[in-house]
Coordinates of N, CA and C in Angstrom, one line a residue:
M26 N 0.8 -1.2 0.1 CA -0.1 -0.1 0.0 C 0.7 1.1 0.1
N27 N 0.5 2.3 -0.9 CA 1.5 3.4 -0.9 C 1.0 4.5 0.0
A28 N 1.7 5.5 0.1 CA 1.5 6.3 1.1 C 0.0 7.2 0.9
S29 N -0.1 7.3 -0.4 CA -1.6 8.0 -0.6 C -2.6 7.3 -0.5
S30 N -2.6 6.0 -1.0 CA -3.7 5.1 -0.6 C -3.8 4.7 0.8
A31 N -2.8 4.9 1.7 CA -3.1 4.6 3.2 C -3.8 5.7 3.7
E32 N -3.5 6.8 3.2 CA -4.3 8.0 3.7 C -5.8 8.0 3.5
D33 N -6.1 7.2 2.4 CA -7.4 7.0 1.9 C -8.3 6.1 2.9
V34 N -7.4 5.3 3.8 CA -8.3 4.4 4.5 C -9.1 5.2 5.7
P35 N -10.4 4.8 5.9 CA -11.2 5.2 6.9 C -10.5 5.4 8.3
Q36 N -10.4 6.3 9.1 CA -9.9 6.0 10.5 C -11.1 5.8 11.3
P37 N -10.7 4.9 12.4 CA -11.8 4.6 13.5 C -12.0 5.7 14.3
P38 N -13.4 6.0 14.7 CA -13.7 7.2 15.6 C -12.9 7.2 16.9
K39 N -12.7 8.3 17.4 CA -12.1 8.8 18.8 C -13.2 9.3 19.6
V40 N -13.2 8.9 20.8 CA -14.1 9.6 21.9 C -13.3 10.6 22.7
L41 N -13.7 11.7 22.6 CA -13.0 13.0 23.4 C -13.6 13.1 24.6
T42 N -12.8 13.1 25.7 CA -13.4 13.2 27.1 C -13.0 14.4 27.7
T43 N -11.8 15.2 27.5 CA -11.4 16.3 28.3 C -11.9 17.4 27.7
P44 N -12.3 18.5 28.8 CA -12.9 19.7 28.4 C -12.1 20.6 27.3
L45 N -10.8 20.3 27.4 CA -9.8 21.1 26.7 C -10.0 20.6 25.1
E46 N -10.1 19.4 25.0 CA -10.2 18.7 23.6 C -11.5 19.1 23.0
I47 N -12.6 18.8 24.0 CA -13.9 19.1 23.5 C -14.1 20.7 23.0
A48 N -13.5 21.4 23.9 CA -13.8 23.0 23.6 C -13.1 23.3 22.3
A49 N -11.9 22.7 22.0 CA -11.0 23.0 20.9 C -11.9 22.7 19.7
N50 N -12.6 21.4 19.6 CA -13.2 20.8 18.5 C -14.5 21.8 18.1
L51 N -15.2 22.1 19.3 CA -16.4 22.8 19.1 C -16.0 24.3 18.5
R52 N -14.8 24.8 19.0 CA -14.2 26.2 18.5 C -14.0 26.0 16.9
L53 N -13.5 24.8 16.5 CA -13.3 24.6 14.9 C -14.7 24.9 14.4
L54 N -15.6 24.1 14.8 CA -17.0 24.2 14.3 C -17.5 25.8 14.2
M55 N -17.2 26.4 15.3 CA -17.6 27.8 15.4 C -16.8 28.7 14.4
E56 N -15.5 28.6 14.5 CA -14.6 29.3 13.6 C -15.1 29.3 12.2
S57 N -15.4 28.1 11.8 CA -15.5 27.7 10.3 C -17.0 27.8 10.0
H58 N -17.6 28.2 10.9 CA -19.3 28.3 10.6 C -19.9 27.1 10.1
D59 N -19.4 26.2 10.5 CA -19.9 24.8 9.9 C -21.2 24.4 10.6
P60 N -22.3 24.0 9.6 CA -23.6 23.9 10.1 C -23.8 22.6 11.1
L61 N -24.6 22.6 12.0 CA -24.9 21.6 12.7 C -26.2 20.9 12.5
I62 N -26.5 19.6 12.4 CA -27.6 18.9 12.4 C -28.1 18.6 13.8
I63 N -29.2 19.0 14.2 CA -29.6 18.7 15.7 C -30.8 17.8 15.4
T64 N -31.0 16.4 16.1 CA -32.1 15.8 16.0 C -32.4 15.3 17.5
F65 N -33.9 15.0 17.8 CA -34.4 14.8 19.2 C -34.7 13.4 19.0
H66 N -34.4 12.5 20.1 CA -34.6 11.0 20.0 C -35.8 10.5 19.5
E67 N -37.0 11.2 20.0 CA -38.2 10.7 19.7 C -38.9 11.2 18.6
R68 N -37.9 12.1 17.8 CA -38.6 12.9 16.6 C -37.9 12.6 15.2
T69 N -38.5 12.7 14.1 CA -37.8 12.3 12.9 C -37.1 13.7 12.2
Q70 N -37.8 14.7 12.7 CA -37.6 16.1 12.0 C -36.1 16.5 12.3
R71 N -35.3 17.1 11.4 CA -34.1 17.5 11.6 C -33.9 19.1 11.7
F72 N -33.2 19.5 12.5 CA -32.9 21.1 12.7 C -31.6 21.6 12.5
Q73 N -31.3 22.9 12.1 CA -29.9 23.4 11.8 C -29.6 24.3 12.7
S74 N -28.4 24.4 13.1 CA -27.9 25.5 14.1 C -26.5 25.6 13.6
Y75 N -25.8 26.6 14.6 CA -24.5 26.8 14.6 C -23.9 26.9 16.0
V76 N -22.6 26.5 16.2 CA -22.0 27.0 17.5 C -21.4 28.3 17.4
I77 N -22.1 29.3 18.2 CA -21.6 30.8 18.2 C -20.7 31.2 19.3
D78 N -20.6 30.4 20.4 CA -19.7 30.9 21.6 C -19.2 29.5 22.2
V79 N -18.0 29.4 22.5 CA -17.5 28.3 23.5 C -16.7 29.0 24.7
N80 N -17.1 28.7 25.8 CA -16.4 29.4 27.0 C -16.1 28.2 27.9
R81 N -14.6 28.3 27.9 CA -14.0 27.3 28.6 C -14.0 27.7 30.2
D82 N -14.0 29.0 30.4 CA -14.1 29.3 32.1 C -15.4 28.7 32.6
T83 N -16.4 28.8 31.9 CA -17.5 28.2 32.6 C -18.2 27.0 32.0
N84 N -17.3 26.3 31.0 CA -17.6 25.3 30.2 C -19.0 25.2 29.8
Q85 N -19.3 26.0 29.0 CA -20.5 26.4 28.4 C -20.4 26.6 26.7
V86 N -21.5 26.2 26.1 CA -21.4 26.5 24.7 C -22.8 27.1 24.4
I87 N -22.7 28.1 23.2 CA -24.0 28.7 22.9 C -24.4 28.3 21.7
F88 N -25.6 27.8 21.2 CA -25.9 27.6 19.7 C -26.8 28.8 19.1
D89 N -26.6 29.1 17.9 CA -27.4 30.0 17.2 C -28.9 29.4 17.1
E90 N -29.9 30.4 16.8 CA -31.2 30.1 16.7 C -31.5 29.0 15.6
M91 N -32.2 28.1 16.1 CA -32.5 26.9 15.3 C -33.3 27.1 14.0
I92 N -33.2 26.3 12.9 CA -33.9 26.5 11.8 C -34.5 25.0 11.5
P93 N -35.8 24.7 11.4 CA -36.9 25.8 11.8 C -36.9 26.1 13.2
R94 N -37.5 27.1 13.6 CA -37.4 27.5 15.0 C -38.4 26.8 15.8
D95 N -39.4 26.0 15.2 CA -40.3 25.1 16.2 C -39.4 24.1 17.0
G96 N -38.1 23.7 16.7 CA -37.4 22.9 17.5 C -36.9 23.4 18.8
E97 N -37.1 24.8 18.9 CA -36.6 25.7 20.2 C -37.3 24.9 21.2
R98 N -38.7 24.7 21.1 CA -39.6 24.3 22.3 C -38.9 22.9 23.0
F99 N -38.5 22.1 22.1 CA -38.0 20.8 22.5 C -36.6 20.9 23.4
L100 N -35.9 21.8 22.8 CA -34.5 22.2 23.7 C -34.9 22.8 24.9
A101 N -35.9 23.7 24.7 CA -36.4 24.3 26.2 C -36.9 23.5 27.3
S102 N -37.6 22.4 26.6 CA -38.2 21.5 27.5 C -37.3 20.4 28.1
G103 N -36.0 20.3 27.6 CA -35.1 19.5 28.0 C -35.1 18.0 27.3
E104 N -35.8 17.9 26.2 CA -35.7 16.8 25.3 C -34.1 16.4 25.0
P105 N -33.7 15.2 25.3 CA -32.4 14.8 24.8 C -32.3 15.0 23.3
F106 N -31.0 15.4 22.7 CA -30.8 15.7 21.4 C -29.5 15.3 21.0
R107 N -29.3 15.1 19.7 CA -28.0 14.6 19.2 C -27.5 15.8 18.2
V108 N -26.3 16.1 18.4 CA -25.6 16.9 17.4 C -24.6 16.4 16.5
E109 N -24.7 16.8 15.2 CA -23.7 16.3 14.4 C -23.2 17.4 13.4
G110 N -21.9 17.6 13.3 CA -21.2 18.6 12.5 C -20.1 18.0 11.6
F111 N -19.8 18.7 10.6 CA -18.7 18.0 9.9 C -17.7 19.4 9.5
H112 N -16.4 18.9 9.7 CA -15.4 20.1 9.6 C -14.3 19.4 8.7
D113 N -14.0 19.8 7.5 CA -12.8 19.3 6.6 C -13.1 17.7 6.4
G114 N -14.1 17.2 6.3 CA -14.3 15.7 6.4 C -14.3 14.9 7.6
V115 N -14.1 15.7 8.8 CA -14.2 15.0 10.1 C -15.7 15.2 10.6
R116 N -16.1 14.1 11.1 CA -17.5 14.2 11.7 C -17.3 14.4 13.2
I117 N -17.8 15.5 13.6 CA -17.8 15.7 15.2 C -19.4 15.6 15.8
A118 N -19.6 14.8 16.6 CA -21.0 14.7 17.1 C -21.0 14.3 18.6
W119 N -22.1 14.8 19.2 CA -22.3 14.5 20.5 C -23.8 14.4 20.9
E120 N -24.1 13.9 22.2 CA -25.3 13.9 22.6 C -25.6 14.6 23.9
S121 N -26.8 15.2 24.2 CA -26.9 15.9 25.4 C -28.4 15.7 25.9
K122 N -28.4 15.7 27.2 CA -29.6 15.5 28.0 C -29.9 16.7 28.8
A123 N -29.0 17.7 28.7 CA -29.1 19.0 29.4 C -30.5 19.9 29.0
R124 N -30.9 20.4 29.6 CA -31.8 21.5 29.3 C -31.3 22.9 29.1
L125 N -31.4 23.3 28.0 CA -30.7 24.5 27.5 C -31.5 25.9 27.8
T126 N -30.9 27.0 28.1 CA -31.5 28.1 28.3 C -31.6 28.9 27.2
V127 N -33.0 29.6 26.9 CA -33.2 30.3 25.7 C -32.7 31.9 26.1
I128 N -31.8 32.2 25.2 CA -31.4 33.8 25.4 C -32.2 34.5 24.2
E129 N -32.9 35.5 24.6 CA -33.7 36.3 23.8 C -33.1 37.2 22.8
E130 N -32.0 37.9 23.2 CA -31.2 38.8 22.2 C -29.8 38.6 22.0
P131 N -29.0 38.2 21.2 CA -29.8 37.7 19.9 C -30.3 36.3 20.2
R132 N -31.3 35.7 19.5 CA -31.9 34.4 19.8 C -30.9 33.4 19.9
S133 N -30.8 32.6 20.9 CA -29.6 31.7 21.1 C -29.9 30.8 22.3
Y134 N -29.1 29.6 22.2 CA -29.3 28.8 23.4 C -28.0 28.5 24.1
R135 N -28.1 28.4 25.5 CA -26.9 28.3 26.2 C -27.0 26.9 27.1
G136 N -26.0 26.0 27.0 CA -25.8 24.9 27.8 C -24.6 24.4 28.1
P137 N -24.4 23.5 28.8 CA -23.1 22.9 29.3 C -22.4 22.3 28.0
L138 N -20.8 22.4 28.1 CA -20.3 21.7 27.1 C -20.6 20.1 27.2
P139 N -20.6 19.3 26.2 CA -20.8 18.1 26.2 C -19.7 17.3 27.0
E140 N -20.0 16.1 27.6 CA -19.2 15.4 28.5 C -18.2 14.6 27.6
E141 N -18.7 14.1 26.3 CA -17.8 13.4 25.5 C -18.3 13.8 24.0
V142 N -17.2 13.9 23.0 CA -17.5 14.0 21.7 C -17.0 13.0 20.8
V143 N -17.6 12.5 19.6 CA -17.1 11.5 19.0 C -16.5 12.3 17.7
Y144 N -15.2 12.0 17.5 CA -14.4 12.6 16.5 C -13.8 11.7 15.5
H145 N -14.7 11.6 14.1 CA -14.3 10.6 13.3 C -13.9 11.2 11.8
Q146 N -12.6 10.8 11.8 CA -11.9 11.4 10.4 C -12.0 10.3 9.4
R147 N -12.8 10.6 8.5 CA -13.0 9.7 7.4 C -12.2 10.1 6.2
R148 N -11.1 9.5 6.0 CA -10.1 10.0 5.0 C -10.6 9.8 3.5
N149 N -11.4 8.6 3.5 CA -11.8 8.0 2.2 C -12.7 9.0 1.4
A150 N -13.4 9.9 2.3 CA -14.2 10.8 1.5 C -13.5 12.1 1.1
F151 N -12.6 12.0 0.3 CA -11.9 13.1 -0.2 C -12.8 14.0 -1.0
R152 N -12.7 15.3 -0.7 CA -13.7 16.2 -1.4 C -13.0 17.0 -2.4
A153 N -13.3 16.9 -3.6 CA -12.7 17.5 -4.6 C -13.5 18.7 -5.1
A154 N -12.8 20.0 -5.2 CA -13.5 21.2 -5.6 C -13.4 21.3 -7.0
L155 N -14.3 22.1 -7.7 CA -14.4 22.2 -9.1 C -13.9 23.8 -9.3
K156 N -13.4 23.9 -10.4 CA -12.9 25.2 -10.7 C -14.1 26.2 -11.1
L157 N -14.2 27.4 -10.8 CA -15.3 28.3 -11.2 C -15.6 28.2 -12.6
A158 N -14.7 28.1 -13.3 CA -14.9 28.3 -14.9 C -15.5 27.0 -15.3
S159 N -15.5 25.8 -14.6 CA -16.0 24.5 -15.1 C -16.9 23.9 -14.0
L160 N -17.8 24.8 -13.4 CA -18.9 24.3 -12.6 C -19.7 23.2 -13.3
I161 N -20.3 22.3 -12.8 CA -21.1 21.4 -13.4 C -22.7 21.7 -13.2
D162 N -23.6 21.7 -14.2 CA -25.0 22.0 -13.9 C -25.6 20.8 -13.2
V163 N -26.5 21.1 -12.3 CA -27.1 20.1 -11.5 C -28.7 20.4 -11.5
E164 N -29.6 19.4 -11.3 CA -31.0 19.5 -11.2 C -31.4 18.7 -9.9
I165 N -32.4 19.2 -9.1 CA -32.9 18.5 -8.0 C -34.3 18.4 -8.3
G166 N -35.0 17.4 -8.2 CA -36.5 17.1 -8.3 C -37.0 15.9 -7.5
G167 N -38.2 16.0 -7.3 CA -38.9 15.0 -6.4 C -40.3 15.3 -6.3
E168 N -40.9 14.4 -5.4 CA -42.5 14.7 -5.1 C -42.6 15.9 -4.2
R169 N -41.5 16.1 -3.5 CA -41.6 17.3 -2.6 C -41.4 18.7 -3.0
L170 N -41.0 18.7 -4.3 CA -40.8 20.0 -5.0 C -41.8 20.1 -6.0
K171 N -42.4 21.3 -6.1 CA -43.4 21.6 -7.2 C -42.7 21.6 -8.5
S172 N -41.5 22.2 -8.7 CA -40.7 22.3 -9.8 C -39.2 22.0 -9.6
P173 N -38.5 21.4 -10.3 CA -37.1 21.2 -10.1 C -36.2 22.5 -10.0
L174 N -35.2 22.4 -9.2 CA -34.3 23.4 -9.0 C -33.1 23.2 -9.8
R175 N -32.5 24.1 -10.2 CA -31.2 24.1 -11.0 C -30.2 24.9 -10.5
G176 N -29.0 24.3 -10.5 CA -28.0 24.8 -9.7 C -26.5 24.5 -10.3
K177 N -25.7 24.7 -9.6 CA -24.2 24.2 -10.0 C -23.7 23.4 -8.9
L178 N -22.7 22.6 -9.5 CA -21.9 21.6 -8.4 C -20.8 22.3 -8.1
L179 N -20.4 22.5 -6.8 CA -19.2 23.3 -6.3 C -18.0 22.2 -5.9
D180 N -18.5 21.2 -5.3 CA -17.4 20.1 -4.9 C -18.1 18.8 -4.7
I181 N -17.4 17.8 -4.7 CA -18.0 16.4 -4.6 C -17.0 15.5 -3.9
S182 N -17.5 14.5 -3.2 CA -16.7 13.5 -2.8 C -17.5 12.1 -3.0
A183 N -16.8 10.9 -2.3 CA -17.5 9.7 -2.6 C -18.9 9.6 -1.9
T184 N -19.0 10.6 -0.8 CA -20.3 10.6 -0.1 C -21.4 11.5 -0.5
G185 N -21.1 12.7 -0.9 CA -21.9 13.7 -1.3 C -21.3 14.9 -2.0
C186 N -22.0 15.9 -2.1 CA -21.5 17.1 -2.9 C -22.3 18.5 -2.3
K187 N -21.5 19.5 -2.7 CA -21.9 20.8 -2.3 C -22.6 21.6 -3.5
L188 N -23.7 22.3 -3.5 CA -24.3 22.9 -4.6 C -24.5 24.2 -4.5
R189 N -25.0 25.0 -5.5 CA -25.0 26.4 -5.3 C -26.4 26.9 -6.3
F190 N -27.3 27.5 -5.7 CA -28.5 28.1 -6.4 C -28.7 29.5 -6.4
E191 N -29.0 30.2 -7.6 CA -29.1 31.5 -7.7 C -30.5 31.8 -6.8
G192 N -30.4 32.9 -6.0 CA -31.7 33.3 -5.3 C -31.7 32.6 -4.1
D193 N -33.0 32.8 -3.4 CA -33.2 32.1 -2.2 C -34.3 31.0 -2.3
V194 N -33.7 29.8 -2.3 CA -34.7 28.7 -2.4 C -34.8 27.9 -1.2
S195 N -34.2 28.5 -0.1 CA -34.4 27.9 1.2 C -35.7 27.3 1.5
E196 N -36.6 28.2 1.3 CA -38.1 27.9 1.8 C -38.8 26.8 1.0
R197 N -38.0 26.4 0.0 CA -38.7 25.4 -1.0 C -38.0 23.9 -0.6
M198 N -37.0 24.0 0.4 CA -36.3 22.7 0.5 C -36.5 22.4 2.1
Q199 N -36.2 21.3 2.6 CA -36.4 20.8 3.8 C -35.2 19.8 4.3
L200 N -34.4 20.2 5.3 CA -33.4 19.6 5.9 C -33.7 18.1 6.1
G201 N -32.9 17.1 5.7 CA -33.1 15.7 6.1 C -34.2 15.1 5.2
Q202 N -34.7 15.8 4.2 CA -35.5 15.5 3.2 C -34.8 14.7 2.1
V203 N -35.5 13.5 1.7 CA -34.8 12.7 0.4 C -35.2 13.2 -0.9
Y204 N -34.6 13.6 -1.8 CA -35.1 13.9 -3.1 C -34.7 13.0 -4.2
E205 N -35.9 12.3 -4.6 CA -35.6 11.2 -5.5 C -34.7 11.4 -6.7
R206 N -34.5 12.6 -7.2 CA -34.0 12.8 -8.5 C -33.1 13.9 -8.5
F207 N -31.7 13.5 -8.3 CA -30.6 14.6 -8.4 C -29.8 14.2 -9.6
I208 N -29.7 15.3 -10.8 CA -29.0 14.8 -12.1 C -27.8 15.9 -12.0
A209 N -26.8 15.3 -12.4 CA -25.5 16.2 -12.6 C -25.0 15.9 -14.0
S210 N -24.6 16.9 -14.7 CA -24.3 16.7 -16.1 C -22.8 16.7 -16.0
L211 N -22.3 15.4 -15.7 CA -20.9 15.2 -15.7 C -20.2 15.2 -17.1
P212 N -18.9 15.5 -17.2 CA -18.3 15.7 -18.6 C -18.4 14.3 -19.3
F213 N -18.6 13.1 -18.6 CA -18.8 11.9 -19.3 C -20.2 11.4 -19.5
G214 N -21.2 12.3 -19.1 CA -22.6 11.7 -19.2 C -23.4 12.1 -17.9
N215 N -24.7 12.1 -18.0 CA -25.4 12.5 -16.9 C -25.4 11.4 -15.6
M216 N -25.4 11.9 -14.4 CA -25.4 11.3 -13.3 C -26.9 11.1 -12.6
T217 N -27.4 10.2 -12.3 CA -28.8 10.5 -11.4 C -29.0 9.4 -10.4
T218 N -29.2 10.3 -9.2 CA -29.3 9.3 -8.1 C -30.3 10.1 -7.0
P219 N -30.9 9.5 -6.0 CA -31.4 10.2 -4.8 C -30.5 10.8 -4.0
V220 N -30.6 11.8 -3.3 CA -30.0 12.5 -2.4 C -30.7 13.0 -1.1
E221 N -30.0 13.2 0.2 CA -30.5 13.7 1.3 C -30.0 15.0 1.4
L222 N -30.7 16.1 1.9 CA -30.5 17.4 2.1 C -29.7 17.5 3.5
R223 N -28.4 17.8 3.7 CA -27.8 18.0 4.9 C -27.6 19.3 5.5
Y224 N -27.5 20.1 4.3 CA -27.2 21.6 4.9 C -27.8 22.6 4.0
L225 N -28.1 23.6 4.3 CA -29.0 24.7 3.6 C -28.8 25.9 4.3
H226 N -28.3 27.1 3.4 CA -28.0 28.4 3.9 C -28.0 29.3 2.7
F227 N -28.9 30.2 2.9 CA -29.3 31.5 1.9 C -28.2 32.6 2.4
E228 N -27.3 33.0 1.4 CA -26.4 34.1 1.6 C -26.9 35.2 1.1
E229 N -27.6 36.2 1.9 CA -28.4 37.3 1.5 C -27.3 38.2 0.6
R230 N -26.2 38.4 1.2 CA -25.2 39.4 0.5 C -25.0 39.2 -0.9
I231 N -25.0 37.8 -1.3 CA -24.7 37.5 -2.6 C -25.9 36.9 -3.5
N232 N -27.0 36.9 -2.7 CA -28.3 36.3 -3.2 C -28.2 34.9 -3.8
T233 N -27.4 34.1 -3.1 CA -27.2 32.8 -3.3 C -27.5 31.8 -2.2
T234 N -28.1 30.6 -2.6 CA -28.1 29.5 -1.5 C -27.3 28.4 -1.8
F235 N -26.6 28.0 -0.8 CA -25.8 27.0 -0.9 C -26.3 25.6 -0.2
A236 N -26.1 24.5 -0.7 CA -26.8 23.3 -0.2 C -25.8 22.2 -0.1
G237 N -25.9 21.4 1.0 CA -25.0 20.1 0.9 C -25.9 19.1 0.9
V238 N -25.5 18.1 0.0 CA -26.3 16.9 0.0 C -25.5 15.5 0.1
R239 N -26.1 14.4 0.8 CA -25.6 13.3 0.8 C -26.2 12.2 -0.2
F240 N -25.3 11.3 -1.0 CA -25.9 10.6 -1.8 C -26.7 9.4 -1.1
H241 N -27.9 9.1 -1.7 CA -28.6 8.2 -1.0 C -29.0 7.0 -1.8
N242 N -28.6 5.7 -1.2 CA -28.8 4.4 -2.0 C -28.3 4.4 -3.4
M243 N -27.0 4.9 -3.6 CA -26.3 4.9 -4.7 C -26.2 3.5 -5.5
S244 N -26.4 3.6 -6.6 CA -26.2 2.2 -7.4 C -24.8 2.3 -7.8
G245 N -24.4 1.0 -8.2 CA -23.0 0.8 -8.5 C -22.5 1.5 -9.5
L246 N -23.5 1.8 -10.5 CA -23.0 2.7 -11.8 C -22.6 4.2 -11.2
V247 N -23.7 4.6 -10.6 CA -23.3 6.0 -10.0 C -22.3 6.2 -9.2
Q248 N -21.9 5.1 -8.4 CA -20.7 5.3 -7.4 C -19.5 5.3 -8.3
R249 N -19.5 4.5 -9.5 CA -18.4 4.5 -10.3 C -18.2 5.7 -10.9
Q250 N -19.4 6.6 -11.4 CA -19.2 7.8 -12.0 C -18.9 8.7 -11.1
V251 N -19.1 8.8 -9.9 CA -18.7 9.7 -8.6 C -17.2 9.5 -8.6
E252 N -16.6 8.1 -8.4 CA -15.4 7.9 -8.1 C -14.5 8.5 -9.4
R253 N -14.9 8.3 -10.5 CA -14.2 8.8 -11.8 C -14.0 10.3 -11.7
L254 N -15.2 11.0 -11.3 CA -15.1 12.5 -11.4 C -14.1 13.0 -10.4
V255 N -14.2 12.3 -9.2 CA -13.4 12.8 -8.0 C -11.9 12.2 -8.5
Y256 N -11.8 11.3 -9.0 CA -10.4 10.8 -9.4 C -9.8 11.9 -10.4
Q257 N -10.5 12.5 -11.5 CA -10.3 13.3 -12.4 C -9.8 14.7 -11.7
L258 N -10.7 15.1 -10.8 CA -10.4 16.3 -10.2 C -9.2 16.2 -9.2
Q259 N -8.9 15.1 -8.7 CA -7.7 15.0 -7.7 C -6.5 15.1 -8.6
R260 N -6.6 14.4 -9.9 CA -5.4 14.5 -10.9 C -5.2 15.9 -11.1
E261 N -6.2 16.7 -11.5 CA -6.0 18.0 -12.0 C -5.5 18.8 -10.8
A262 N -5.9 18.7 -9.6 CA -5.5 19.4 -8.5 C -3.9 19.2 -8.1
R263 N -3.5 17.9 -8.3 CA -2.0 17.5 -8.2 C -1.2 18.2 -9.3
R264 N -1.7 18.2 -10.7 CA -1.0 18.8 -11.6 C -0.9 20.3 -11.3
F265 N -1.9 21.0 -10.9 CA -1.8 22.5 -10.8 C -0.9 22.6 -9.5
D266 N -0.7 21.7 -8.5 CA 0.1 21.9 -7.3 C 1.5 22.0 -7.9
K267 N 1.7 20.9 -8.7 CA 3.3 20.5 -9.3 C 3.6 22.1 -10.0
D268 N 2.7 22.6 -11.0 CA 2.8 23.7 -11.6 C 3.3 24.9 -10.7
D269 N 2.6 25.1 -9.6 CA 2.9 26.0 -8.6 C 4.3 26.0 -7.8
D270 N 4.9 24.8 -7.9 CA 6.1 24.7 -7.3 C 7.2 25.2 -8.2
F271 N 7.1 25.6 -9.5 CA 8.1 26.1 -10.3 C 7.9 27.6 -10.5

């Protein structure tokens, strides 16, 4: 096994238990503005939030207002919940049974730092970015959408991809929803597969919606198409890196 393929092997998850390690990883999520998916044990709906403050002196963490906001009442009533975030391909997740305090202004939620955090570095999901000049056209459709959404593919890995849509389409989509028809116009032919919406954010400043999807029940054919594109992008990236050295 060569060095590059050794790096592609998935790493086993680690459980972080010291407040120093836990705070450092929550700060990573905060500083990179990585979205969090929050789920409650007895409920199927998913909610999105962000870490907006980590205080080691008081061992507390503050979350941004939840989207959709109706998840707030579950937090306030002390329902156990699970938090999952991704930072540069690393999954950072924890569970909480604590009742969070609702802060009115700005709308946010304060609670204790988790006692343990699962840190899972999945090296096999290399994420390859596309150059702005060669972004790939995509379309999302399905029973839950009145009409298909058309956008651009920003990056892709073996497990999912990041998308860009003009304007605000956040009201038309739902986190956690599986959309049966995702079509990407790859250089070597169209790829079609169901996807699950994992991240959604409208950036008002540039009138653009960003979405992250995970491939859902991929066929062998689609998996090979994805691997082929990721490999091509990796090869291009290495070539440009070499050019930069001279």
